[in-house]
C-alpha positions as a Markdown table, in Angstrom:
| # | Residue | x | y | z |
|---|---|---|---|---|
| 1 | Unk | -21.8 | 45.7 | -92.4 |
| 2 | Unk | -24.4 | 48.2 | -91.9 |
| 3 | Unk | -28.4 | 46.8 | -91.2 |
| 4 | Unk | -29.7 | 48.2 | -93.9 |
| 5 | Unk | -32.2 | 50.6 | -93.3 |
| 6 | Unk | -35.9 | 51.2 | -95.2 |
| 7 | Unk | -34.7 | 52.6 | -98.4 |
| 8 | Unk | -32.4 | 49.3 | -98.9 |
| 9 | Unk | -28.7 | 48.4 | -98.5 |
| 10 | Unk | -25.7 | 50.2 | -100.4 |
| 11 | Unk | -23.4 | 48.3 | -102.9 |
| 12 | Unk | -20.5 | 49.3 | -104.2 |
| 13 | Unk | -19.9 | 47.8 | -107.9 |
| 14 | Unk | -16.4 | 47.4 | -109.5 |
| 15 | Unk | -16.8 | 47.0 | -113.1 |
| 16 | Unk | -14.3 | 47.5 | -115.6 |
| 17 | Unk | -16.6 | 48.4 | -118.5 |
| 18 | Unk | -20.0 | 50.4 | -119.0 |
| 19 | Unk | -21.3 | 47.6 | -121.3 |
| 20 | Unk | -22.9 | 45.5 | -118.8 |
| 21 | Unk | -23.5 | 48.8 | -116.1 |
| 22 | Unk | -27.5 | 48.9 | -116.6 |
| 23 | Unk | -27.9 | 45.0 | -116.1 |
| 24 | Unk | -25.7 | 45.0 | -112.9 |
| 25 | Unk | -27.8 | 48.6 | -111.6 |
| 26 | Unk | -30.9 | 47.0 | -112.3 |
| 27 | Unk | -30.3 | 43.9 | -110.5 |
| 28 | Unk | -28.6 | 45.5 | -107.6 |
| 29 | Unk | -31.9 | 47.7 | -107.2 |
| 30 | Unk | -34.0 | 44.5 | -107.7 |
| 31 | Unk | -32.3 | 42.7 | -104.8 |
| 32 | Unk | -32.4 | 45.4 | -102.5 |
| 33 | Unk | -29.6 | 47.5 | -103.3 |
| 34 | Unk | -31.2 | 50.9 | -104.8 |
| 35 | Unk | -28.0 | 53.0 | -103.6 |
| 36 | Unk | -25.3 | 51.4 | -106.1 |
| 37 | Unk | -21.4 | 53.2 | -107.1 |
| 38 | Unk | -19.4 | 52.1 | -109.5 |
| 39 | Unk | -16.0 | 51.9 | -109.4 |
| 40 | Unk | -13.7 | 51.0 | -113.0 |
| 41 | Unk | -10.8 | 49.8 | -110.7 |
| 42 | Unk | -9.6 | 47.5 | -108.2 |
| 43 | Unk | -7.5 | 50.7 | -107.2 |
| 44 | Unk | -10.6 | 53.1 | -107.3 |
| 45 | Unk | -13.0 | 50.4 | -105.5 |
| 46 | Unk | -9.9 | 50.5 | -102.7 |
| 47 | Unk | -10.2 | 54.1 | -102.5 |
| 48 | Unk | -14.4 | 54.5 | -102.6 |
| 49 | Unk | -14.0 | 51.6 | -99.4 |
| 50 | Unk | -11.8 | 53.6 | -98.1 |
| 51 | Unk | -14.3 | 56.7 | -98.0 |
| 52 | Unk | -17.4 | 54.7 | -97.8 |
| 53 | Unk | -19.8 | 53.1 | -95.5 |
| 54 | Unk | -20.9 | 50.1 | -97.8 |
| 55 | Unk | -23.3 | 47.1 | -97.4 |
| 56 | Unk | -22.0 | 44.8 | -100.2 |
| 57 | Unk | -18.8 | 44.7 | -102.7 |
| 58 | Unk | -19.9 | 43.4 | -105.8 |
| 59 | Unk | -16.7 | 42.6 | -108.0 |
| 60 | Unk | -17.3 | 41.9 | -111.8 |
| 61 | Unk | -14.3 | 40.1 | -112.7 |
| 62 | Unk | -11.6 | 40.2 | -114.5 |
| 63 | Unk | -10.8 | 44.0 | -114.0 |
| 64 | Unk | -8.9 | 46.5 | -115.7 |
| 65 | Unk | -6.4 | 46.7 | -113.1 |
| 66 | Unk | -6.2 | 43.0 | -111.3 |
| 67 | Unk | -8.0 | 40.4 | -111.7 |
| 68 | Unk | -10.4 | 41.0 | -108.3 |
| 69 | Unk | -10.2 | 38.2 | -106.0 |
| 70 | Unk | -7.1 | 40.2 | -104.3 |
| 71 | Unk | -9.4 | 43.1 | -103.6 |
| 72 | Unk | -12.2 | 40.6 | -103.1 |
| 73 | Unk | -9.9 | 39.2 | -99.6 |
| 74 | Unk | -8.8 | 42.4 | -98.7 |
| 75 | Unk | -12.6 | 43.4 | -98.5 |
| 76 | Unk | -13.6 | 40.4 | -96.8 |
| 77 | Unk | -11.0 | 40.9 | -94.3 |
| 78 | Unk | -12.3 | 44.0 | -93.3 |
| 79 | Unk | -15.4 | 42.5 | -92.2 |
| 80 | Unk | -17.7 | 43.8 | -95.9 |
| 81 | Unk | -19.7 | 41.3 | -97.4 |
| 82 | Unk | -18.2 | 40.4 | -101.2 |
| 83 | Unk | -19.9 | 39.3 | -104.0 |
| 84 | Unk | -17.4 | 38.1 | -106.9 |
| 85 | Unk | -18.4 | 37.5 | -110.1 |
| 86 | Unk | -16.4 | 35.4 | -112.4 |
| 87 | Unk | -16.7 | 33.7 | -115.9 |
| 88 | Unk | -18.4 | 30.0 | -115.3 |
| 89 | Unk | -15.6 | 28.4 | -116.4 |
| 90 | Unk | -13.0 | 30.1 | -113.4 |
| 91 | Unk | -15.4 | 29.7 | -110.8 |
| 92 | Unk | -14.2 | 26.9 | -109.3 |
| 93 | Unk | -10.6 | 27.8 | -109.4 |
| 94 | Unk | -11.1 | 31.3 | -108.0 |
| 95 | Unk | -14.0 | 30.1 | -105.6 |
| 96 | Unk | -11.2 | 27.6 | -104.0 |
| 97 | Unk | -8.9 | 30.6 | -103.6 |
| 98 | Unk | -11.5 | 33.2 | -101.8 |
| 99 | Unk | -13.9 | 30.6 | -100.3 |
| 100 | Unk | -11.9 | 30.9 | -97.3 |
| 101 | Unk | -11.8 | 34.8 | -96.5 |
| 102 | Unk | -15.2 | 34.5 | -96.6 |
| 103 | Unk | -15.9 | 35.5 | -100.3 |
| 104 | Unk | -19.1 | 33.8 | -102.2 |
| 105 | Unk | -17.9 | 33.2 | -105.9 |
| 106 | Unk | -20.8 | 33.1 | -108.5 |
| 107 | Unk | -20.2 | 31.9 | -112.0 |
| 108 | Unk | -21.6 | 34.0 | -115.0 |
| 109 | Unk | -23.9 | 33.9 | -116.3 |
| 110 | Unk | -26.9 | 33.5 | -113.5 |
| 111 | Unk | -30.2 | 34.1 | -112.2 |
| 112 | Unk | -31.4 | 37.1 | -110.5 |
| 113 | Unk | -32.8 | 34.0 | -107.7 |
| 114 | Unk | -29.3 | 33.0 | -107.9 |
| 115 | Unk | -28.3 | 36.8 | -107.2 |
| 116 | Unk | -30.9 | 37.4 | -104.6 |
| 117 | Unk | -29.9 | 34.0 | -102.9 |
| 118 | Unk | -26.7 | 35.0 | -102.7 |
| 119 | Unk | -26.9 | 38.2 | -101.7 |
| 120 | Unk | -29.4 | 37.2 | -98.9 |
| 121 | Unk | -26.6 | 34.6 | -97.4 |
| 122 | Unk | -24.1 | 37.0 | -97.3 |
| 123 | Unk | -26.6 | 39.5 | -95.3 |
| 124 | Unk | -27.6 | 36.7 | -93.0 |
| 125 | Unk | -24.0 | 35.0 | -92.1 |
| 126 | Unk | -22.9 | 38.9 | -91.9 |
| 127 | Unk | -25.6 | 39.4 | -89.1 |
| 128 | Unk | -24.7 | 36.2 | -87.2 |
| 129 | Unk | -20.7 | 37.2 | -87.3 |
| 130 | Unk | -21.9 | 40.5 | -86.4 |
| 131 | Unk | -24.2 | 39.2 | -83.2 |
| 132 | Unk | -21.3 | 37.0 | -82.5 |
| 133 | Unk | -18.5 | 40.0 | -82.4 |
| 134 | Unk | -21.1 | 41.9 | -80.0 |
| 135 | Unk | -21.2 | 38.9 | -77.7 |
| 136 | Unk | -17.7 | 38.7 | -77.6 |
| 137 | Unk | -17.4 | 41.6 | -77.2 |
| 138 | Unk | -19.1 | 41.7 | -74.1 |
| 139 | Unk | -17.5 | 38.9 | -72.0 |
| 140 | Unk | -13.9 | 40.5 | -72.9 |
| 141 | Unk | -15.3 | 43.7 | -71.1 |
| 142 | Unk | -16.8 | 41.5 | -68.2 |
| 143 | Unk | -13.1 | 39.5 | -68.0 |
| 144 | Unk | -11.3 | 42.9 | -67.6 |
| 145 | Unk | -14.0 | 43.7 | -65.0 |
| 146 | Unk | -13.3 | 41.1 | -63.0 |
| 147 | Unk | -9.9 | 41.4 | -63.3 |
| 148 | Unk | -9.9 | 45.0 | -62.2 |
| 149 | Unk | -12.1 | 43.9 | -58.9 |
| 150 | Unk | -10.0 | 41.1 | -58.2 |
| 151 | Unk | -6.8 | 43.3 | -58.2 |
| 152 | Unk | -9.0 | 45.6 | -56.2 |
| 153 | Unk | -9.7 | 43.1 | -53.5 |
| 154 | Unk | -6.2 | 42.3 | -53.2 |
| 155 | Unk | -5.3 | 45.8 | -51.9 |
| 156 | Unk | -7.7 | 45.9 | -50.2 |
| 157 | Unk | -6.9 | 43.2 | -48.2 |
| 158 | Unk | -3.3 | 44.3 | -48.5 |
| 159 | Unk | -3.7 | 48.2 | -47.2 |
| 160 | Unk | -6.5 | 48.0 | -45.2 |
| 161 | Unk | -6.4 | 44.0 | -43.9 |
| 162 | Unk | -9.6 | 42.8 | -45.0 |
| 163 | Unk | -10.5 | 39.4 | -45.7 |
| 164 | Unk | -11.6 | 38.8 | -48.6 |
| 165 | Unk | -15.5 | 39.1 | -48.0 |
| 166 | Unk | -14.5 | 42.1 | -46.4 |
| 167 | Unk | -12.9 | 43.5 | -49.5 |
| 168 | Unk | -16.0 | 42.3 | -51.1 |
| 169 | Unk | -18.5 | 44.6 | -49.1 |
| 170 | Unk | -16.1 | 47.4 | -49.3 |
| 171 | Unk | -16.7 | 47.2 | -53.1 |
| 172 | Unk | -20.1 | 46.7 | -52.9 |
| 173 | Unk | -21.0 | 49.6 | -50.1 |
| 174 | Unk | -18.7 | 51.9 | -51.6 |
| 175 | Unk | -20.3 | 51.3 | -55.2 |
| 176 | Unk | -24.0 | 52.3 | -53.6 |
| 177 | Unk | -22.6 | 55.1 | -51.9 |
| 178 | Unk | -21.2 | 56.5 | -54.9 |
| 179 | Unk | -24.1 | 55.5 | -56.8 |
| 180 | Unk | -21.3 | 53.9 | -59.3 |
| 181 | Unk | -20.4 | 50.4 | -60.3 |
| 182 | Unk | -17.6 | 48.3 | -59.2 |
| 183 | Unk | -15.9 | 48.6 | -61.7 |
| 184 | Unk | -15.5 | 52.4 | -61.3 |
| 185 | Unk | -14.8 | 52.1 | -57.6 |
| 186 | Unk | -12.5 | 49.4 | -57.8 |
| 187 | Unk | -10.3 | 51.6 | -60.6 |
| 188 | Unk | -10.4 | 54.5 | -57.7 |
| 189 | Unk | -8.7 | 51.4 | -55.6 |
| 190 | Unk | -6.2 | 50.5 | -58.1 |
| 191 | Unk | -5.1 | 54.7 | -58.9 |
| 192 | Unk | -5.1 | 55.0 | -55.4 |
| 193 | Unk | -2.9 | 52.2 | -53.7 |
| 194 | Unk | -1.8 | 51.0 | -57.0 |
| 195 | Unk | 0.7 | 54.0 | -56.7 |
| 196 | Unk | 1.6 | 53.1 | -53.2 |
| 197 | Unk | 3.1 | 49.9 | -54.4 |
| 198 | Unk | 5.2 | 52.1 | -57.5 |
| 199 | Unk | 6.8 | 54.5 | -54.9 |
């Protein structure tokens, strides 16, 4: 999910019907969604997510096609915050069945609160998975770091008998020398003797 910027977030709508397509515009725009599409079609919807760059799925079930909560997963799988909209009377039988992907059910008819509530959770548990991926993100690419200067070291100390400290400083000199990190220096290690051990 995108941050949304100043001029508000971006929704993509599936709705099967133009009946309703005023009320559903209006109270995306009122809830900070002023750059609303509409898709007719779970089929179309898959395409348009395809091609798109979206901060919210809204899904007005049932729809022409399927019934929604299929596409709904699918979406939410992706990582794309989904909206699905449902008669009252399904919405605890479809909420069981998408709750877990991550999916927020809300039974028609409701509140534009309701709406704007809803919508707001999504955007906040979005940020915090999002700040969580980063994070994780990170400490793989410190892991492989590590890994790389521990392989390092060991040739080091293999080729050139070092002890490990020894290894160490090499890293470290070579790495101000170079005006590089350690990382990069201890890859030059790796291409370098690395190949001594293939021959």
């Amino acid at each position: 999910m995108r941050t949304p910027g100043p001029e508000g977030g971006r929704a993509l709508l599936v709705l099967g019907g133009e009946k309703y397509l005023p009320q559903w515009e209006r109270l995306l725009r009122e809830c900070g969604f002023p750059q609303a599409e509409r898709a007719a079609s779970g089929g179309e919807a898959r395409r348009l997510l395809l091609s798109g760059d979206w901060d919210l799925l809204l899904i007005a079930a049932p729809l022409p096609d399927e019934f929604g909560h299929d596409l709904a997963v699918d979406a939410a799988a992706q990582g794309l915050p989904v909206l699905l909209s449902v008669k009252a009377e399904l919405w605890e039988e479809v909420s069981a069945r998408v709750a877990a992907a991550g999916v927020l059910t809300l039974g028609r008819p409701f509140s534009k609160a309701v709406f704007a509530q809803a919508a707001g959770m999504l955007r906040a548990s979005q940020a915090r998975v999002g700040k969580l991926q980063a994070e994780n993100k990170k400490l793989r690419q410190k892991l492989e770091e590590l890994r790389l200067i521990s392989r390092a070291k060991c040739l080091l100390v293999e080729y050139l008998h070092l002890d490990e400290e020894g290894a160490h400083e090499y890293l470290q000199r070579a790495a101000m020398e170079e005006r590089t990190t350690r990382r990069a220096i201890a890859e030059e290690i790796i291409a370098e003797y690395g190949e001594s051990e293939r021959r």
